[in-house]
Amino acid sequence: TTLRAVTRTGIPSLDISYKCIETEEVKLEAYSKQSSLIAQLLDESTEELISWRCFMDDFKSDLVVEDNNHRYYNVSFKLNDLEG
């Protein structure tokens, strides 16, 4: 048996990072384990939403601060195109 690694280059991707509370952080962590997602992008020239089949990669979550009501996280991840 011969194993071959295929490396795709030039894949359209989108890097995302922002702050959120724990409920959204839990949802994002679950999304990061999915094999594919449908994201929506805003086409700024036409102002239309475009559906985009992608997968989430490099999910990172860091606890920033915790108070009596919530935990606040810095999250970051990359969305990679599955159809390109």
C-alpha positions as a printed Julia matrix, in Angstrom:
84×3 Matrix{Float64}:
   0.0    0.0    0.0
   1.29   3.42  -0.93
   0.14   6.43   1.07
   0.26   9.8   -0.57
  -0.23  13.16   1.07
  -2.1   15.73  -0.95
  -1.48  19.34  -0.05
  -3.8   21.97  -1.44
  -2.3   25.41  -1.93
  -4.0   28.72  -2.6
  -7.14  27.75  -0.66
  -9.45  30.72  -0.06
  -9.68  31.28   3.68
 -10.87  33.8    6.23
  -9.11  34.48   9.56
 -11.49  35.47  12.37
 -10.89  36.6   15.94
 -13.08  38.31  18.54
 -14.19  38.3   22.19
 -17.23  36.32  23.34
 -18.92  34.83  26.4
 -18.85  31.16  27.39
 -22.07  30.13  25.62
 -20.73  31.25  22.25
 -17.3   29.77  22.99
 -18.93  26.35  23.57
 -20.81  26.61  20.24
 -17.63  27.56  18.37
 -15.73  24.65  19.91
 -18.47  22.28  18.69
 -18.33  23.84  15.19
 -14.56  23.29  15.13
 -15.17  19.52  15.33
 -17.56  19.44  12.34
 -16.27  18.2    8.99
 -17.95  21.07   7.13
 -19.95  24.23   7.8
 -22.05  26.6    5.76
 -20.94  30.16   6.46
 -22.44  33.34   5.06
 -20.27  36.12   3.72
 -21.36  39.63   2.87
 -20.38  40.62  -0.67
 -19.57  44.28  -0.08
 -19.99  45.25  -3.73
 -23.53  43.83  -4.07
 -24.48  43.84  -0.35
 -25.77  40.27  -0.73
 -25.12  37.32   1.57
 -23.27  34.47  -0.1
 -23.37  30.92   1.3
 -19.93  29.37   1.53
 -19.09  25.69   2.26
 -16.02  25.58   4.46
 -14.38  23.97   7.48
 -13.01  25.5   10.66
  -9.3   25.13  11.4
  -6.88  26.36  14.09
  -9.57  27.07  16.7
  -8.07  28.74  19.77
  -9.84  29.94  22.88
  -8.25  31.84  25.77
 -10.05  32.86  28.94
  -9.61  36.61  29.39
 -11.61  37.42  32.5
 -14.29  35.9   34.69
 -16.88  37.82  36.7
 -19.99  36.84  38.66
 -22.1   36.52  35.5
 -19.85  35.34  32.66
 -16.51  34.1   31.46
 -15.07  36.15  28.6
 -12.88  34.52  25.95
 -10.68  35.63  23.08
 -11.42  33.2   20.25
  -9.73  32.84  16.89
 -10.06  30.42  13.99
  -9.72  30.09  10.26
 -12.46  29.19   7.79
 -11.07  27.27   4.8
 -12.91  26.8    1.52
 -14.03  23.26   0.73
 -15.1   23.89  -2.85
 -12.14  25.77  -4.26
